[in-house]
XYZ file of C-alpha atoms in Angstrom:
719
model
C -0.159 -0.056 -0.084
C 1.029 3.441 -1.000
C 2.447 5.789 1.697
C 1.280 9.182 2.346
C 1.920 11.430 -0.448
C 2.937 9.142 -2.829
C 1.575 7.290 -6.008
C -0.435 3.886 -5.810
C 2.199 1.908 -6.624
C 6.078 2.418 -8.067
C 6.681 3.003 -11.663
C 10.225 2.132 -13.290
C 12.237 5.043 -14.297
C 11.734 5.146 -17.771
C 14.782 5.299 -20.297
C 14.935 7.838 -22.882
C 12.557 6.299 -25.785
C 13.831 5.440 -29.065
C 12.667 7.470 -32.143
C 9.488 5.525 -33.368
C 9.288 4.913 -36.835
C 6.941 7.633 -38.690
C 4.827 4.804 -39.947
C 3.872 3.410 -36.616
C 0.207 3.679 -35.837
C 0.692 1.494 -32.347
C 0.392 3.310 -28.832
C 2.635 2.816 -26.233
C 1.664 2.665 -22.811
C 3.541 5.672 -21.093
C 5.842 4.837 -17.933
C 6.560 7.520 -15.229
C 8.967 8.047 -13.393
C 8.660 7.074 -9.495
C 8.186 9.810 -7.228
C 8.905 10.422 -3.260
C 6.709 13.602 -2.678
C 3.661 15.037 -3.578
C 3.146 16.905 -6.908
C 1.061 20.220 -7.157
C -2.817 19.125 -7.610
C -2.704 21.219 -11.239
C 0.113 18.682 -12.476
C -1.661 15.436 -10.987
C -5.007 16.446 -12.593
C -3.536 17.064 -15.896
C -0.810 14.543 -16.111
C -2.574 12.039 -18.649
C -4.834 12.330 -21.827
C -6.830 10.272 -24.018
C -3.218 9.142 -25.877
C -2.376 7.238 -22.827
C -4.194 4.629 -23.537
C -4.294 1.644 -23.786
C -2.585 1.508 -20.138
C -0.204 -1.050 -19.203
C -1.833 -4.474 -18.978
C -1.813 -5.353 -15.164
C -0.937 -9.262 -14.621
C -3.750 -11.424 -12.084
C -2.584 -13.982 -9.728
C -5.320 -16.566 -9.618
C -5.572 -17.764 -6.112
C -6.895 -14.403 -4.359
C -10.270 -14.433 -6.489
C -10.758 -18.139 -6.407
C -10.175 -18.257 -2.313
C -12.804 -15.339 -2.170
C -15.049 -17.120 -4.569
C -14.700 -20.694 -2.542
C -15.036 -18.247 1.238
C -18.206 -16.848 -0.496
C -19.651 -19.990 -1.297
C -18.646 -21.864 1.979
C -20.010 -18.997 4.293
C -23.570 -19.360 2.865
C -23.573 -23.177 2.807
C -25.636 -23.294 5.805
C -28.479 -21.363 4.305
C -28.919 -24.784 1.931
C -32.539 -26.015 3.231
C -33.642 -22.692 4.502
C -37.638 -22.084 3.625
C -38.814 -18.388 2.171
C -38.870 -15.790 4.307
C -39.758 -12.393 5.005
C -40.088 -10.587 1.639
C -39.281 -13.650 -0.332
C -43.225 -14.797 0.012
C -44.293 -11.615 -2.043
C -41.732 -11.497 -4.258
C -41.944 -15.413 -5.219
C -45.179 -16.991 -3.423
C -47.712 -14.235 -3.979
C -46.134 -12.885 -7.518
C -48.740 -14.471 -10.194
C -46.502 -13.382 -13.106
C -43.632 -15.355 -11.305
C -45.593 -18.425 -10.936
C -46.421 -18.533 -14.502
C -42.449 -19.242 -15.098
C -41.797 -18.726 -18.633
C -44.924 -17.511 -19.662
C -44.698 -14.601 -16.783
C -41.578 -12.954 -18.172
C -43.360 -10.428 -20.641
C -45.541 -9.237 -17.562
C -42.587 -9.244 -15.212
C -41.068 -6.742 -17.650
C -44.205 -4.492 -17.660
C -44.651 -4.788 -13.936
C -43.997 -2.604 -10.827
C -41.875 -4.943 -8.513
C -44.403 -4.564 -5.897
C -47.443 -4.744 -8.188
C -49.167 -7.621 -6.082
C -48.712 -6.077 -2.899
C -50.684 -3.000 -4.115
C -47.546 -0.977 -3.341
C -46.107 1.624 -6.281
C -42.809 2.530 -4.850
C -41.804 3.123 -8.751
C -39.696 -0.160 -8.324
C -38.815 -1.611 -11.546
C -36.258 -4.771 -11.188
C -37.527 -7.237 -13.289
C -34.035 -9.156 -13.571
C -34.260 -10.982 -10.304
C -38.006 -11.650 -10.429
C -37.157 -13.328 -14.125
C -34.628 -15.491 -12.653
C -37.587 -16.664 -9.840
C -39.552 -17.504 -12.859
C -37.063 -19.526 -14.217
C -36.892 -21.508 -10.797
C -40.510 -21.813 -10.906
C -40.444 -23.206 -14.463
C -37.748 -25.931 -13.791
C -38.004 -26.356 -9.955
C -41.450 -25.230 -8.874
C -41.489 -23.921 -5.026
C -38.048 -25.365 -3.955
C -36.116 -22.377 -1.793
C -33.055 -24.719 -1.825
C -32.585 -24.116 -5.146
C -33.049 -20.377 -4.420
C -30.593 -20.193 -1.738
C -27.826 -22.430 -3.506
C -28.205 -19.578 -6.861
C -27.571 -16.831 -4.513
C -24.925 -18.400 -2.701
C -23.453 -19.025 -6.207
C -23.910 -15.658 -7.535
C -21.907 -14.053 -4.378
C -19.416 -16.379 -4.823
C -19.120 -15.283 -8.425
C -19.050 -11.579 -6.727
C -15.562 -12.783 -5.059
C -14.407 -14.160 -8.200
C -14.854 -10.711 -9.925
C -13.648 -8.452 -7.145
C -10.293 -10.686 -6.687
C -9.508 -9.787 -10.421
C -11.071 -6.361 -10.390
C -8.838 -5.494 -7.351
C -5.648 -6.641 -8.566
C -6.119 -4.457 -11.811
C -6.748 -1.271 -9.648
C -4.170 -2.331 -6.995
C -1.116 -3.046 -9.476
C 1.346 -5.551 -7.973
C -0.358 -5.449 -4.816
C -1.790 -8.843 -4.387
C -2.089 -8.836 -0.500
C -3.582 -5.547 -0.220
C -6.185 -6.673 -2.954
C -6.913 -9.579 -1.483
C -7.544 -8.429 1.989
C -9.904 -5.711 1.201
C -11.948 -8.359 -0.827
C -11.895 -10.918 2.111
C -13.543 -7.681 4.324
C -16.173 -7.559 1.996
C -16.914 -10.908 1.225
C -16.466 -12.184 4.919
C -18.576 -9.031 6.302
C -21.773 -10.528 8.656
C -23.929 -7.480 7.163
C -24.235 -9.122 3.852
C -26.524 -12.136 5.078
C -29.662 -9.909 4.770
C -29.038 -9.803 1.354
C -27.548 -13.392 0.785
C -29.278 -15.532 2.867
C -32.812 -13.785 2.006
C -33.854 -15.040 -1.536
C -35.532 -11.569 -2.219
C -31.846 -9.844 -1.669
C -31.052 -11.465 -5.075
C -31.748 -7.979 -6.848
C -29.036 -6.455 -4.880
C -26.447 -9.361 -5.589
C -27.133 -9.019 -9.203
C -27.130 -5.351 -9.240
C -23.519 -5.244 -7.581
C -22.207 -8.125 -9.417
C -23.043 -6.303 -12.749
C -21.428 -3.001 -11.415
C -18.114 -4.928 -10.649
C -18.313 -6.948 -14.211
C -19.042 -3.171 -15.834
C -16.005 -1.853 -14.117
C -14.118 -4.845 -14.962
C -14.968 -4.706 -18.840
C -14.037 -1.165 -18.960
C -10.766 -1.875 -17.397
C -10.216 -4.615 -19.982
C -11.114 -1.797 -22.649
C -8.479 0.567 -20.945
C -6.161 -1.853 -21.511
C -6.712 -3.179 -24.939
C -4.849 -1.985 -27.863
C -7.681 -3.790 -30.252
C -11.304 -2.723 -30.314
C -12.443 -6.166 -30.366
C -11.945 -8.459 -27.507
C -11.730 -11.666 -29.374
C -8.578 -9.968 -31.250
C -6.868 -9.734 -27.993
C -5.149 -12.366 -26.053
C -6.700 -15.676 -25.736
C -6.640 -15.066 -21.929
C -9.740 -12.862 -22.410
C -11.682 -14.778 -24.315
C -13.478 -16.741 -21.109
C -14.502 -13.427 -19.675
C -15.658 -11.833 -22.871
C -16.941 -15.028 -24.385
C -19.205 -15.606 -21.229
C -20.443 -12.531 -20.686
C -21.159 -11.985 -24.461
C -23.090 -15.291 -24.536
C -25.310 -14.000 -21.513
C -25.793 -10.585 -23.137
C -26.896 -12.152 -26.694
C -29.530 -14.326 -24.499
C -30.828 -11.834 -22.306
C -31.234 -9.923 -25.404
C -33.420 -12.616 -26.712
C -35.770 -13.144 -23.841
C -35.587 -9.147 -23.212
C -36.203 -8.101 -26.560
C -38.846 -10.913 -27.151
C -41.281 -9.780 -24.341
C -40.558 -6.036 -24.446
C -41.206 -6.123 -28.265
C -43.979 -8.764 -28.145
C -47.243 -6.441 -28.778
C -45.007 -4.190 -31.435
C -43.106 -6.451 -33.545
C -43.557 -10.123 -32.285
C -42.005 -12.180 -30.012
C -39.528 -13.590 -32.751
C -38.933 -10.415 -34.402
C -38.287 -8.707 -31.013
C -35.927 -11.198 -29.924
C -34.165 -11.096 -33.247
C -33.779 -7.548 -32.614
C -32.652 -7.941 -28.998
C -30.085 -10.433 -30.447
C -28.655 -8.188 -32.800
C -28.270 -4.968 -30.393
C -27.007 -7.289 -27.701
C -24.474 -8.812 -30.041
C -23.287 -5.668 -31.390
C -22.340 -4.417 -28.078
C -20.643 -7.750 -27.013
C -17.986 -7.490 -29.373
C -16.067 -5.309 -28.027
C -14.921 -4.525 -24.072
C -16.674 -1.031 -24.030
C -19.861 -2.630 -25.437
C -19.698 -5.430 -22.745
C -19.560 -2.481 -20.123
C -22.213 -0.846 -21.290
C -24.503 -3.950 -21.425
C -23.429 -5.126 -17.822
C -24.735 -1.580 -16.568
C -27.910 -2.188 -18.414
C -28.033 -5.261 -16.624
C -27.584 -3.438 -13.258
C -30.307 -0.899 -13.924
C -32.959 -4.139 -14.723
C -31.537 -5.732 -11.322
C -32.033 -2.386 -9.642
C -32.413 1.065 -10.449
C -29.778 2.739 -7.819
C -27.322 0.841 -9.872
C -27.195 4.651 -10.954
C -24.755 5.507 -8.775
C -21.767 3.129 -10.198
C -21.494 5.859 -12.829
C -19.413 8.016 -10.476
C -17.367 4.667 -9.990
C -16.092 4.776 -13.814
C -14.396 8.136 -13.702
C -13.160 7.581 -9.973
C -11.894 4.271 -10.983
C -9.671 6.063 -13.932
C -8.809 8.713 -11.852
C -7.524 6.727 -8.552
C -5.727 3.866 -10.538
C -5.476 4.582 -14.172
C -3.874 7.920 -13.305
C -6.002 9.162 -15.993
C -6.819 13.481 -15.455
C -10.242 14.337 -14.327
C -11.686 15.495 -18.007
C -10.534 12.314 -19.459
C -12.066 10.382 -16.894
C -15.501 12.238 -17.141
C -15.904 12.384 -20.942
C -15.304 8.471 -21.118
C -18.765 8.453 -19.166
C -21.216 9.216 -22.688
C -21.697 5.653 -24.038
C -22.905 4.894 -20.248
C -25.064 8.064 -20.152
C -26.928 6.682 -23.115
C -27.644 3.404 -21.732
C -29.017 5.065 -18.259
C -31.373 7.611 -20.516
C -32.375 4.461 -22.591
C -33.187 2.147 -19.039
C -35.250 5.080 -17.368
C -36.857 5.570 -20.712
C -37.876 2.148 -20.688
C -38.904 1.887 -16.868
C -41.299 5.027 -17.819
C -42.952 3.243 -20.978
C -43.206 0.071 -19.053
C -44.546 0.796 -15.455
C -45.532 4.533 -16.196
C -43.671 6.086 -13.705
C -40.066 6.878 -12.650
C -40.874 7.665 -8.815
C -43.901 5.703 -7.732
C -46.309 6.770 -4.870
C -44.738 5.638 -1.878
C -47.523 5.477 1.162
C -46.646 7.734 3.866
C -47.518 5.724 7.171
C -45.773 5.538 10.496
C -44.306 2.229 10.073
C -41.801 2.340 7.385
C -41.795 6.136 6.452
C -42.102 7.776 9.956
C -39.304 10.324 9.660
C -41.843 11.870 6.581
C -44.718 12.009 9.078
C -42.318 13.634 11.423
C -40.617 15.945 8.951
C -37.075 15.125 10.207
C -35.958 13.680 6.913
C -32.695 15.555 7.270
C -31.992 15.284 10.804
C -32.581 11.740 10.969
C -30.539 11.057 7.714
C -27.274 12.823 9.664
C -28.303 10.334 12.860
C -28.600 7.267 10.845
C -25.223 7.904 9.125
C -23.368 7.441 12.352
C -25.589 4.039 12.998
C -24.233 2.931 9.387
C -20.715 3.536 10.202
C -21.178 1.454 13.478
C -22.447 -1.497 11.787
C -19.754 -1.457 9.414
C -17.206 -1.577 11.958
C -18.823 -3.539 14.830
C -21.927 -5.744 12.500
C -23.835 -6.776 16.158
C -26.665 -7.098 16.785
C -28.028 -7.423 13.349
C -31.704 -6.941 12.662
C -33.938 -7.502 10.006
C -36.104 -4.634 10.487
C -35.643 -1.173 11.723
C -39.396 0.147 11.751
C -41.004 2.566 13.722
C -39.556 3.436 16.501
C -36.403 0.718 16.888
C -33.823 3.910 15.976
C -35.903 7.322 17.636
C -35.756 10.328 15.238
C -33.278 12.762 14.926
C -33.513 16.260 15.920
C -31.763 19.718 16.593
C -31.390 18.889 20.157
C -30.125 15.372 19.655
C -26.208 14.981 20.357
C -26.500 12.236 17.940
C -27.678 14.081 15.056
C -24.831 16.462 15.667
C -22.414 13.838 15.671
C -23.866 12.457 12.602
C -23.458 15.987 11.148
C -20.093 16.834 11.806
C -18.961 13.157 10.999
C -20.418 13.811 7.539
C -18.529 17.346 7.190
C -15.396 15.655 8.321
C -15.491 12.789 6.001
C -16.129 15.337 3.041
C -13.252 17.119 3.978
C -11.192 13.672 4.130
C -12.681 12.909 0.567
C -11.630 16.005 -1.206
C -7.730 15.487 0.200
C -7.889 11.735 -0.613
C -9.290 12.798 -4.218
C -6.337 15.242 -4.779
C -3.632 13.016 -3.141
C -5.027 9.934 -4.907
C -4.775 7.832 -1.666
C -6.401 4.632 -1.212
C -8.399 5.600 1.805
C -9.458 8.626 -0.024
C -11.020 6.036 -2.702
C -12.597 3.939 -0.005
C -14.589 7.249 1.582
C -15.492 8.283 -2.063
C -16.804 4.764 -2.725
C -18.640 4.661 0.667
C -20.339 7.955 0.011
C -21.306 7.228 -3.646
C -22.819 3.466 -2.602
C -24.636 4.500 0.529
C -26.313 7.849 -1.608
C -29.651 5.638 -2.090
C -29.902 4.357 1.456
C -29.168 7.911 2.736
C -31.185 9.210 -0.143
C -34.329 6.755 1.007
C -34.251 9.106 4.287
C -33.654 12.301 3.482
C -36.162 11.942 0.286
C -38.624 9.855 1.553
C -38.559 9.441 5.144
C -37.946 6.076 5.262
C -36.098 3.873 7.659
C -32.885 2.261 8.281
C -32.053 -1.046 6.855
C -28.817 -2.881 6.677
C -29.050 -3.981 3.216
C -28.161 -0.359 2.082
C -24.723 -1.165 3.212
C -24.190 -4.080 0.643
C -21.434 -2.105 -1.640
C -20.612 0.061 1.025
C -18.678 -2.147 2.608
C -16.307 -2.062 -0.178
C -15.272 1.549 0.626
C -14.780 0.248 4.472
C -12.722 -2.227 3.462
C -10.583 0.055 1.642
C -9.791 2.342 4.507
C -9.497 -0.451 7.290
C -6.725 -2.217 5.139
C -5.255 1.036 4.486
C -5.219 2.103 8.088
C -4.253 -1.654 9.191
C -1.330 -1.826 6.343
C 0.047 1.770 7.242
C 0.284 0.644 11.204
C 1.628 -2.929 11.003
C 3.756 -2.917 7.539
C 6.708 -1.208 7.481
C 8.337 -0.174 4.217
C 5.586 -0.488 1.692
C 5.879 2.399 -0.638
C 6.385 -0.042 -3.510
C 5.319 -3.325 -4.635
C 5.225 -5.983 -1.969
C 8.374 -7.171 -2.051
C 10.584 -4.101 -2.955
C 13.116 -4.326 0.171
C 13.908 -7.943 -0.537
C 11.899 -9.318 2.776
C 9.495 -12.376 1.783
C 6.192 -11.528 1.498
C 4.668 -13.270 4.343
C 7.441 -11.880 6.647
C 6.630 -8.506 5.895
C 2.873 -8.734 5.916
C 2.823 -11.152 8.769
C 1.225 -9.011 11.438
C -1.165 -7.534 8.937
C -2.378 -11.107 7.909
C -2.582 -12.678 11.400
C -4.690 -9.713 12.495
C -7.009 -9.788 9.105
C -6.984 -13.834 10.108
C -8.653 -13.198 13.260
C -11.051 -10.359 11.972
C -12.152 -12.436 9.145
C -12.712 -15.548 11.324
C -14.647 -13.433 13.576
C -16.568 -12.114 10.700
C -17.073 -15.468 9.240
C -18.389 -16.949 12.653
C -20.703 -13.910 12.929
C -21.578 -14.511 9.404
C -22.499 -18.546 9.990
C -24.163 -17.918 13.309
C -26.406 -14.964 11.768
C -27.521 -17.100 8.723
C -29.484 -19.722 11.260
C -31.731 -16.632 11.726
C -32.903 -16.781 8.343
C -34.030 -20.265 8.547
C -37.765 -19.237 8.403
C -40.251 -16.479 9.386
C -40.775 -17.889 12.926
C -36.952 -18.073 13.458
C -35.997 -14.739 11.884
C -38.894 -12.924 13.511
C -38.195 -13.923 17.131
C -34.491 -13.193 16.712
C -35.083 -9.835 16.254
C -37.568 -9.451 18.960
C -34.363 -9.050 22.003
C -32.974 -6.547 20.113
C -36.009 -4.312 18.211
C -38.886 -4.568 20.905
C -39.773 -1.198 20.128
C -40.262 -2.115 16.401
C -43.992 -1.998 15.414
C -43.190 -4.438 12.577
C -41.109 -7.029 14.381
C -44.134 -7.087 17.132
C -46.773 -7.814 14.626
C -44.379 -10.325 12.792
C -43.778 -12.449 15.609
C -47.446 -12.376 16.370
C -48.812 -13.671 13.025
C -46.167 -16.414 13.316
C -48.075 -17.222 16.591
C -51.113 -16.841 14.533
C -50.148 -19.557 11.915
C -49.200 -21.876 14.709
C -52.861 -21.160 16.064
C -54.308 -22.071 12.656
C -52.530 -25.324 12.553
C -53.768 -26.428 16.216
C -56.995 -25.343 14.872
C -57.223 -27.321 11.456
C -55.537 -30.290 13.283
C -58.518 -30.430 15.736
C -61.145 -30.251 12.831
C -59.276 -32.760 11.164
C -59.225 -35.122 14.323
C -63.492 -34.585 14.389
C -63.699 -35.498 10.957
C -61.600 -38.737 11.068
C -63.868 -39.404 14.470
C -67.468 -38.591 12.739
C -66.068 -40.776 9.594
C -65.918 -44.001 11.505
C -68.202 -46.599 10.518
C -70.612 -47.830 11.109
C -70.039 -45.257 14.075
C -67.495 -44.486 16.781
C -67.219 -46.579 19.767
C -67.554 -44.472 23.117
C -63.692 -45.236 23.846
C -62.992 -43.559 19.985
C -65.089 -40.709 21.034
C -63.421 -39.919 24.623
C -60.004 -40.227 23.054
C -60.712 -38.006 19.887
C -62.131 -35.438 22.272
C -59.136 -35.174 24.229
C -57.036 -34.609 21.456
C -59.382 -32.110 20.173
C -59.524 -30.205 23.391
C -55.774 -30.512 23.466
C -55.223 -29.071 20.034
C -57.765 -26.130 20.815
C -56.115 -25.434 23.819
C -53.082 -24.986 21.995
C -54.895 -22.728 19.379
C -56.078 -20.435 21.993
C -52.970 -20.010 23.831
C -51.161 -19.063 20.729
C -54.003 -16.789 20.051
C -53.342 -15.004 23.367
C -50.028 -14.516 22.747
C -50.177 -13.041 19.340
C -52.830 -10.848 20.724
C -50.340 -9.845 23.519
C -47.846 -8.826 20.994
C -50.453 -7.124 18.539
C -51.471 -4.791 21.604
C -48.074 -3.894 22.125
C -47.686 -3.172 17.990
C -50.024 -0.632 18.560
C -49.253 0.856 21.309
C -45.756 1.418 19.745
C -48.171 2.743 16.495
C -51.566 3.466 17.400
C -52.917 3.581 13.417
C -50.746 0.380 12.557
C -53.735 -0.961 10.307
C -51.879 -4.134 9.596
C -51.795 -4.969 13.388
C -55.598 -4.563 13.569
C -56.094 -6.638 10.412
C -53.981 -9.620 12.884
C -56.181 -9.177 15.553
C -59.320 -9.534 13.565
C -58.072 -12.611 12.118
C -57.387 -14.139 15.271
C -61.031 -13.413 16.146
C -62.098 -14.764 13.144
C -60.389 -18.014 12.692
C -58.829 -18.991 15.825
C -60.509 -17.721 19.218
C -63.897 -17.202 17.451
C -65.570 -13.841 18.225
C -67.795 -12.688 15.314
C -68.269 -8.993 16.940
C -64.831 -8.567 17.693
C -63.400 -9.844 14.244
C -65.470 -7.503 12.755
C -64.358 -4.478 15.125
C -60.982 -5.122 14.496
C -61.365 -5.583 10.880
C -63.429 -2.047 10.618
C -60.279 -0.512 12.771
C -57.942 -1.737 9.894
C -60.164 0.375 7.254
C -60.304 3.141 9.435
C -56.152 3.227 9.757
C -55.284 1.430 6.563
C -58.218 2.286 3.947
C -56.543 1.065 1.191
C -55.815 -2.683 2.893
C -57.920 -4.884 0.399
C -57.684 -8.046 2.645
C -59.367 -6.335 5.504
C -62.555 -5.550 2.670
C -62.448 -8.831 1.817
C -62.218 -10.879 5.081
C -65.240 -8.599 6.392
C -67.369 -9.654 2.983
C -66.582 -13.640 3.933
C -67.798 -13.083 7.519
C -70.698 -10.960 6.269
C -71.724 -13.695 3.545
C -71.488 -16.882 6.028
C -73.976 -14.942 8.385
C -76.168 -14.174 5.330
C -76.506 -17.722 4.210
C -76.782 -18.670 7.834
C -79.610 -16.387 8.510
C -80.797 -15.935 5.373
C -80.559 -12.320 5.595
C -79.842 -10.543 2.123
C -78.820 -7.335 4.010
C -75.747 -9.467 4.828
C -75.390 -10.854 1.576
C -75.433 -7.340 -0.142
C -72.676 -6.197 2.635
C -70.595 -9.203 1.595
C -70.938 -7.869 -2.016
C -70.166 -4.878 -1.306
C -66.873 -5.367 0.557
C -65.610 -7.563 -2.547
C -65.844 -4.925 -4.701
C -64.118 -2.674 -2.144
C -61.400 -4.870 -2.264
C -60.953 -5.009 -5.768
C -61.101 -0.900 -5.924
C -58.518 -0.828 -3.534
C -56.166 -3.331 -5.142
C -57.327 -4.616 -8.558
C -54.534 -7.431 -8.354
C -56.285 -8.615 -5.109
C -57.122 -12.173 -6.309
C -59.155 -13.535 -3.132
C -61.296 -10.413 -3.717
C -62.058 -11.017 -7.417
C -62.875 -15.066 -6.889
C -64.736 -14.089 -4.207
C -67.184 -11.579 -5.691
C -67.504 -13.767 -8.415
C -68.562 -16.886 -6.470
C -71.210 -14.766 -4.706
C -72.265 -13.010 -8.045
C -72.704 -16.446 -9.158
C -74.708 -17.929 -6.495
C -76.788 -14.868 -5.758
C -76.849 -12.405 -8.681
C -75.638 -9.702 -6.201
C -73.153 -6.830 -7.271
C -73.189 -4.214 -4.852
C -71.239 -1.410 -5.231
C -72.609 1.042 -3.080
C -74.489 1.076 0.099
C -76.267 3.506 2.362
C -74.488 4.572 5.542
C -77.506 3.140 7.552
C -76.925 -0.558 6.742
C -73.041 -0.187 6.820
C -73.672 1.144 10.709
C -76.326 -1.399 11.318
C -74.075 -4.369 11.236
């Protein structure tokens, strides 16, 4: 690692060049003399130009990428066999287009990410959903396969990072490896890798890495087409090109099916991607497009392209910035596609206390400063880790909050350091720059939307932390490292023994925490209860735990009903002994169901104490009284409380309809049947994609001919 006020790596003193033949058109890589002091900033900023290309090729040792890939895979082996958890259910199990497999891909490319949850956050992330659809096509509902794929993609990320870091840090293999090691082993990544839905984040970062690596290969290449270069470049260029062409067919045939037809659209997609796939620059542009399809926040990676050139290829600022033009075109085309497909760029996010409390409190700005400190703290000490930081785990920032001011001054200090690191081209300066760029979406989520803290926002930012950490430890523990890793004649293991020993401990602790944390993601019951000791003031955690007890209560009730049916089906008729034994089992299961129902209500009451207008918590209360500890009046009351607190929550309308339909048929009461029809229609109005409401409305219409869209208040209030 370079010492302060020195370039990233030494460069041999250049002999006077022999006169080149006048007819030669081959560009040669410039060679600069080694420096021992900092040059004036103006000199450094203008030190290179477009004529510097191609830059000198930098060799890659393959043991670091392979080790990082293996570690990335091994750390998450214990997620194999896990079930769906948290957002997996909404992204996979409840997404009807995903469930269709191949047939659902065109719809996925035209649909907002949370379409079936009746939420419009403006998220257009079809690539991960397409991979889920492919899994459904071949493996159906097998979460084990999904976890294996997430782990494989994470391992591939380690491989790409291992190569990219060595390209950046010329002849600093140990330092490059240790930076990658911190990233791969860091426990904060468990939310992304162990949770299947986190694949959007994995794919986004992976394609950003491939974009940066492909563009670096473009900087190194004297040929415009990658397959005219060294044979060693063919595996990367060929595999990435093949993926691009196949994706071109899938995307083209889906996006243009209504305009040109599936086949013509697919051919157009193949032609476009095939044209891009012939050069490293084209592959970099294609990789950026796939990063966008994974997650729109990949837009921040545009800042990393010039930064990479300025810090590590030593190009000047102007040439680094002007090289962005093809990537800006890709970005413009993607956001045009997004606007055309889902009709919005920003969506209409809900304003609720659970997930957007700081918008309501109007403390978005002060809370952003406060959360910056929390993010930095988790990067340094990733414990405890919690899947949910909803209201009110972290209280709002304010002008009188010391943590808010500490965050503000920390931000100012980091910005000053970032500028100094930029001017001096230091490794730690690049780390701080990377941190700010990749944390921009997470901090912007608070600043712009008043959203909550989330560990997943730090996924890419860990890389910036790794740069700063390894620079600091190298500075402290390794002597004589101004140049490459063996310039003083000492064996590398000897010179780096202290650093390697300490990092073995750090990586060991990180790995242990990662493996332990993975176990919490086994299923919803384990995950939600693991958060309760660390986030008891989260209204969402309390509700989630309650819902798991409700699930257990439902199973107890179902088992009791099954036993009753089994006893009643005994022919010619059950004996007295069989009846007594069956009744004992029924009573036992009902007692367990009631107990689980009471536990659920306890957590739900705590949830509504934290957030009094939490509609989904009232819905769960109503469900307990409808299905576990039957009390129809209480169920009606809490469903109406749900509607009062969250009038767009379709399941509440639907379940009210189910209750009134049952009563209407049992009591031969037409008004209650009209109420049922009315509430089914209301569920479809607030969420047209809500399938249960559609099916129940159609069934009641067929049985009674009722299709009530409006009722007087007198009837609504009567029952």
